[in-house]
XYZ file of N, CA and C in Angstrom:
417
model
N 41.138 -16.183 -14.559
C 40.278 -15.527 -13.507
C 40.908 -14.178 -13.156
N 42.252 -14.208 -13.090
C 42.984 -12.889 -12.641
C 42.600 -11.804 -13.651
N 42.581 -12.165 -15.003
C 42.337 -11.177 -15.941
C 40.959 -10.496 -15.755
N 39.983 -11.298 -15.374
C 38.521 -10.825 -15.215
C 38.576 -9.708 -14.101
N 39.349 -9.983 -13.020
C 39.488 -9.014 -11.951
C 40.137 -7.759 -12.425
N 41.224 -7.828 -13.112
C 41.829 -6.713 -13.695
C 40.939 -6.025 -14.672
N 40.242 -6.618 -15.540
C 39.371 -6.033 -16.534
C 38.181 -5.354 -15.842
N 37.556 -5.913 -14.789
C 36.556 -5.253 -14.159
C 37.014 -4.102 -13.303
N 38.153 -4.226 -12.696
C 38.703 -3.139 -11.927
C 38.997 -1.933 -12.880
N 39.523 -2.271 -14.009
C 39.882 -1.152 -14.905
C 38.631 -0.542 -15.449
N 37.724 -1.301 -15.780
C 36.465 -0.696 -16.259
C 35.731 0.067 -15.311
N 35.769 -0.372 -13.975
C 35.079 0.472 -12.996
C 35.771 1.769 -12.692
N 37.091 1.644 -12.765
C 37.914 2.868 -12.550
C 37.654 3.877 -13.634
N 37.631 3.369 -14.869
C 37.298 4.200 -16.019
C 35.947 4.754 -15.926
N 35.015 3.828 -15.423
C 33.610 4.498 -15.314
C 33.434 5.541 -14.339
N 34.336 5.440 -13.210
C 34.269 6.434 -12.195
C 34.971 7.725 -12.566
N 35.717 7.804 -13.739
C 36.310 9.027 -14.137
C 35.282 10.037 -14.683
N 35.514 11.222 -14.678
C 34.620 12.263 -15.140
C 34.418 12.133 -16.658
N 33.210 12.302 -17.097
C 32.828 12.117 -18.410
C 31.916 13.241 -18.920
N 31.905 13.463 -20.232
C 30.919 14.380 -20.877
C 29.737 13.521 -21.056
N 28.540 13.897 -20.619
C 27.256 13.102 -20.751
C 26.959 13.002 -22.163
N 26.595 11.770 -22.642
C 26.151 11.561 -23.933
C 27.213 11.424 -25.027
N 28.408 11.130 -24.616
C 29.464 10.979 -25.666
C 30.405 9.788 -25.265
N 30.717 8.979 -26.228
C 31.621 7.793 -26.024
C 32.921 8.398 -25.660
N 33.694 7.921 -24.617
C 34.997 8.245 -24.264
C 35.802 6.874 -24.553
N 37.060 7.052 -24.934
C 37.843 5.868 -25.212
C 39.145 6.044 -24.433
N 39.643 4.818 -23.956
C 40.851 4.661 -23.247
C 41.417 3.313 -23.560
N 42.735 3.317 -23.709
C 43.449 2.074 -24.114
C 44.264 1.633 -22.882
N 44.035 0.492 -22.405
C 44.836 0.065 -21.219
C 45.121 -1.407 -21.283
N 46.446 -1.767 -21.075
C 47.009 -3.103 -21.085
C 46.517 -3.828 -22.388
N 46.390 -3.193 -23.474
C 46.089 -3.931 -24.759
C 44.636 -4.103 -25.061
N 43.754 -3.468 -24.081
C 42.308 -3.596 -24.143
C 41.772 -2.149 -24.398
N 40.821 -1.998 -25.273
C 40.134 -0.860 -25.461
C 38.924 -0.671 -24.656
N 38.748 0.488 -23.871
C 37.536 0.705 -22.976
C 36.875 1.813 -23.545
N 35.561 1.675 -23.726
C 34.761 2.810 -24.123
C 33.682 2.971 -23.176
N 33.255 4.241 -22.939
C 32.201 4.536 -21.954
C 31.362 5.669 -22.407
N 29.958 5.473 -22.136
C 29.005 6.594 -22.382
C 28.255 6.770 -21.131
N 28.111 7.867 -20.565
C 27.352 8.062 -19.308
C 26.192 9.023 -19.706
N 25.016 8.688 -19.149
C 23.799 9.672 -19.298
C 22.977 9.540 -18.097
N 23.145 10.594 -17.191
C 22.420 10.456 -15.893
C 22.928 9.404 -15.111
N 22.127 8.483 -14.470
C 22.476 7.460 -13.693
C 22.885 6.169 -14.359
N 22.902 6.189 -15.650
C 23.205 5.006 -16.480
C 24.499 5.184 -17.097
N 25.419 4.188 -17.025
C 26.661 4.188 -17.675
C 26.736 2.766 -18.556
N 27.122 2.994 -19.797
C 27.264 1.826 -20.653
C 28.718 1.899 -21.018
N 29.358 0.691 -20.801
C 30.788 0.556 -21.093
C 30.965 -0.625 -22.012
N 31.916 -0.436 -22.987
C 32.252 -1.595 -23.936
C 33.656 -1.809 -23.797
N 34.048 -3.045 -23.478
C 35.400 -3.507 -23.250
C 35.747 -4.473 -24.544
N 36.795 -4.044 -25.285
C 37.161 -4.730 -26.429
C 38.578 -5.210 -26.340
N 38.748 -6.504 -26.667
C 40.017 -7.170 -26.716
C 40.323 -7.730 -28.100
N 40.474 -6.764 -29.105
C 40.603 -7.107 -30.562
C 41.780 -8.131 -30.871
N 42.850 -7.949 -30.170
C 43.999 -8.777 -30.511
C 44.203 -10.016 -29.615
N 43.143 -10.385 -28.792
C 43.120 -11.445 -27.832
C 44.490 -11.377 -27.119
N 44.751 -10.271 -26.466
C 45.933 -10.023 -25.627
C 46.038 -10.968 -24.644
N 44.879 -11.414 -24.015
C 44.882 -12.391 -22.888
C 44.540 -13.794 -23.274
N 44.778 -14.153 -24.652
C 44.638 -15.443 -25.048
C 43.210 -15.919 -25.380
N 42.274 -15.116 -25.200
C 40.877 -15.320 -25.745
C 40.056 -13.982 -25.750
N 39.055 -13.971 -26.274
C 38.304 -12.709 -26.411
C 37.665 -12.387 -25.047
N 37.823 -11.274 -24.507
C 37.217 -10.949 -23.257
C 36.333 -9.691 -23.433
N 35.965 -9.464 -24.696
C 35.083 -8.317 -24.983
C 33.697 -8.528 -24.186
N 33.281 -7.328 -23.685
C 32.046 -7.426 -22.908
C 31.342 -6.033 -22.846
N 30.113 -6.075 -22.683
C 29.358 -4.774 -22.377
C 29.134 -4.801 -20.879
N 29.412 -3.625 -20.258
C 29.255 -3.485 -18.797
C 28.217 -2.350 -18.588
N 27.278 -2.701 -17.634
C 26.320 -1.653 -17.411
C 26.244 -1.234 -15.891
N 26.199 0.001 -15.663
C 26.159 0.504 -14.332
C 24.758 1.219 -14.308
N 23.892 0.927 -13.368
C 22.609 1.602 -13.307
C 22.544 2.133 -11.817
N 22.453 3.502 -11.696
C 22.283 4.096 -10.372
C 23.476 3.815 -9.499
N 24.721 3.910 -10.104
C 25.885 3.539 -9.458
C 25.961 2.219 -8.805
N 25.218 1.272 -9.486
C 25.390 -0.178 -9.131
C 26.249 -0.901 -10.194
N 27.508 -1.137 -9.988
C 28.283 -1.809 -11.012
C 28.167 -3.324 -10.964
N 27.420 -3.854 -10.041
C 27.274 -5.328 -9.828
C 25.898 -5.639 -10.149
N 25.202 -5.173 -11.091
C 23.842 -5.419 -11.366
C 23.683 -6.741 -12.050
N 22.897 -7.657 -11.552
C 22.556 -8.978 -12.132
C 21.072 -8.904 -12.277
N 20.644 -8.795 -13.630
C 19.204 -8.638 -14.014
C 19.041 -8.976 -15.489
N 17.758 -9.127 -15.883
C 17.378 -9.212 -17.162
C 17.335 -7.795 -17.844
N 18.021 -7.514 -18.934
C 18.048 -6.243 -19.466
C 17.838 -6.195 -20.969
N 17.332 -5.165 -21.552
C 17.027 -5.108 -22.986
C 17.785 -3.886 -23.466
N 18.513 -4.029 -24.651
C 19.114 -2.943 -25.310
C 18.337 -2.681 -26.519
N 17.704 -1.591 -26.824
C 16.864 -1.220 -28.009
C 17.422 -0.071 -28.749
N 17.567 -0.322 -29.955
C 18.162 0.781 -30.907
C 17.061 1.371 -31.779
N 17.295 2.611 -32.277
C 16.235 3.361 -33.062
C 15.878 2.490 -34.292
N 16.615 1.590 -34.818
C 16.305 0.813 -36.012
C 15.380 -0.234 -35.830
N 15.015 -0.464 -34.427
C 14.114 -1.504 -34.039
C 14.747 -2.789 -33.518
N 16.051 -2.843 -33.651
C 16.801 -3.994 -33.125
C 16.857 -3.927 -31.669
N 16.517 -5.135 -31.077
C 16.623 -5.269 -29.581
C 17.348 -6.494 -29.152
N 18.175 -6.321 -28.167
C 18.947 -7.525 -27.655
C 18.493 -7.673 -26.182
N 17.989 -8.811 -25.898
C 17.558 -9.198 -24.469
C 18.569 -10.086 -23.957
N 19.094 -9.743 -22.690
C 20.115 -10.477 -22.186
C 20.104 -10.418 -20.661
N 20.940 -11.294 -20.050
C 20.940 -11.471 -18.624
C 22.270 -10.844 -18.157
N 22.401 -9.868 -17.412
C 23.720 -9.343 -16.931
C 24.074 -10.125 -15.702
N 25.324 -10.437 -15.601
C 25.810 -11.168 -14.444
C 26.942 -10.257 -13.895
N 26.613 -9.775 -12.762
C 27.588 -8.787 -12.154
C 27.813 -7.587 -13.039
N 26.829 -7.151 -13.661
C 26.945 -5.945 -14.523
C 27.534 -6.202 -15.905
N 27.693 -7.472 -16.287
C 28.446 -7.754 -17.486
C 27.713 -8.822 -18.351
N 27.861 -8.487 -19.719
C 27.310 -9.267 -20.816
C 28.597 -9.579 -21.686
N 29.164 -10.748 -21.650
C 30.443 -10.968 -22.260
C 30.247 -11.767 -23.553
N 31.068 -11.439 -24.520
C 31.080 -12.075 -25.847
C 31.303 -13.663 -25.763
N 32.218 -14.046 -24.854
C 32.660 -15.386 -24.621
C 31.347 -16.424 -24.280
N 30.276 -15.822 -23.653
C 29.151 -16.596 -23.293
C 27.939 -16.137 -23.978
N 28.040 -15.170 -24.964
C 26.870 -14.558 -25.516
C 26.536 -15.320 -26.758
N 25.258 -15.316 -27.184
C 24.802 -15.866 -28.491
C 25.547 -14.963 -29.567
N 26.219 -15.502 -30.507
C 26.962 -14.640 -31.495
C 26.123 -13.662 -32.124
N 24.815 -14.009 -32.492
C 24.032 -13.164 -33.278
C 23.584 -11.886 -32.403
N 23.350 -12.213 -31.088
C 22.913 -11.124 -30.198
C 24.135 -10.232 -29.886
N 25.273 -10.861 -29.889
C 26.554 -10.003 -29.551
C 26.722 -9.097 -30.737
N 26.686 -9.586 -32.056
C 26.885 -8.790 -33.199
C 25.870 -7.710 -33.281
N 24.593 -8.047 -32.987
C 23.478 -7.072 -33.026
C 23.773 -5.846 -32.067
N 24.185 -6.256 -30.890
C 24.549 -5.182 -29.838
C 25.546 -4.378 -30.241
N 26.890 -4.855 -30.649
C 27.931 -4.108 -30.975
C 27.645 -3.277 -32.331
N 26.922 -3.847 -33.241
C 26.569 -3.110 -34.450
C 25.646 -1.936 -34.005
N 24.703 -2.189 -33.208
C 23.913 -1.100 -32.787
C 24.612 0.001 -32.191
N 25.591 -0.270 -31.382
C 26.524 0.807 -30.739
C 27.236 1.424 -31.791
N 27.700 0.726 -32.781
C 28.478 1.340 -33.918
C 27.653 2.267 -34.786
N 26.355 2.059 -34.851
C 25.474 2.696 -35.843
C 24.595 3.746 -35.257
N 24.424 3.750 -33.958
C 23.386 4.689 -33.422
C 23.906 5.675 -32.363
N 23.287 6.748 -32.204
C 23.581 7.769 -31.138
C 22.794 7.661 -29.899
N 21.804 6.611 -29.888
C 21.124 6.331 -28.663
C 20.792 4.933 -28.502
N 20.542 4.554 -27.210
C 20.158 3.122 -26.930
C 19.242 3.226 -25.839
N 18.046 2.475 -25.756
C 17.274 2.436 -24.578
C 17.571 1.168 -23.859
N 17.819 1.329 -22.582
C 18.159 0.225 -21.741
C 16.988 0.087 -20.798
N 16.471 -1.252 -20.839
C 15.200 -1.463 -20.042
C 15.540 -2.553 -19.058
N 14.948 -2.447 -17.856
C 14.887 -3.442 -16.826
C 13.501 -3.560 -16.334
N 12.881 -4.592 -16.567
C 11.379 -4.667 -16.023
C 10.616 -3.468 -16.703
N 9.938 -2.676 -15.859
C 9.138 -1.716 -16.345
C 9.910 -0.320 -16.627
N 11.107 -0.280 -16.080
C 11.916 0.905 -16.169
C 12.719 0.893 -17.446
N 12.739 2.022 -18.235
C 13.485 2.258 -19.350
C 14.189 3.612 -19.297
N 15.474 3.601 -19.727
C 16.345 4.759 -19.736
C 16.849 4.942 -21.148
N 16.701 6.078 -21.807
C 17.350 6.470 -23.008
C 18.708 7.029 -22.714
N 19.652 6.304 -23.321
C 21.083 6.741 -23.070
C 21.622 7.371 -24.373
N 22.030 8.603 -24.213
C 22.662 9.344 -25.375
C 24.219 8.878 -25.522
N 24.465 8.304 -26.644
C 25.814 7.682 -26.820
C 26.771 8.637 -27.656
N 26.172 9.713 -28.212
C 27.089 10.593 -29.027
C 27.195 9.948 -30.471
N 28.289 10.532 -31.096
C 28.546 10.004 -32.438
C 28.957 8.492 -32.293
N 28.409 7.679 -33.346
C 28.878 6.324 -33.365
C 30.430 6.221 -33.529
N 30.965 5.103 -32.981
C 32.427 4.862 -32.981
C 32.709 3.589 -33.641
N 33.828 3.405 -34.269
C 34.328 2.187 -34.915
C 34.914 1.320 -33.865
N 34.156 0.826 -32.971
C 34.693 -0.052 -31.845
C 35.619 -1.140 -32.442
N 36.629 -1.530 -31.518
C 37.520 -2.602 -31.972
C 37.052 -3.906 -31.631
N 35.874 -4.065 -31.056
C 35.367 -5.424 -30.711
C 35.151 -6.169 -32.085
N 35.470 -7.394 -31.949
C 35.291 -8.289 -33.143
C 33.968 -9.058 -33.049
């Protein structure tokens, strides 16, 4: 449980740092890779623990909408190739440990392959420019 607090604190601090809109930023902290793309009021972060530094995979997608890092809601991530992942965020987090493996792979593969993602909550949809695809270390 302590790791979750450290992970979330690190990701929020990383999200609060200044960023170039529409481009993934990367930071490596305590053996974990943190990736962040911001576009307007929407921030998509990917936390990767490829070496299971903390004994298990803690990889997760974090979403901050309108400066709300604690968003708990039904959300859809849609990519230009037509792939869509529907998930429930719990406190702004969609974690690999509790995700359906196919949905997790579809989401990470979408981030690896595309420069945009559409994030939808209810009737609201926001296109997030991700910049050049990155070879994320998430497994």
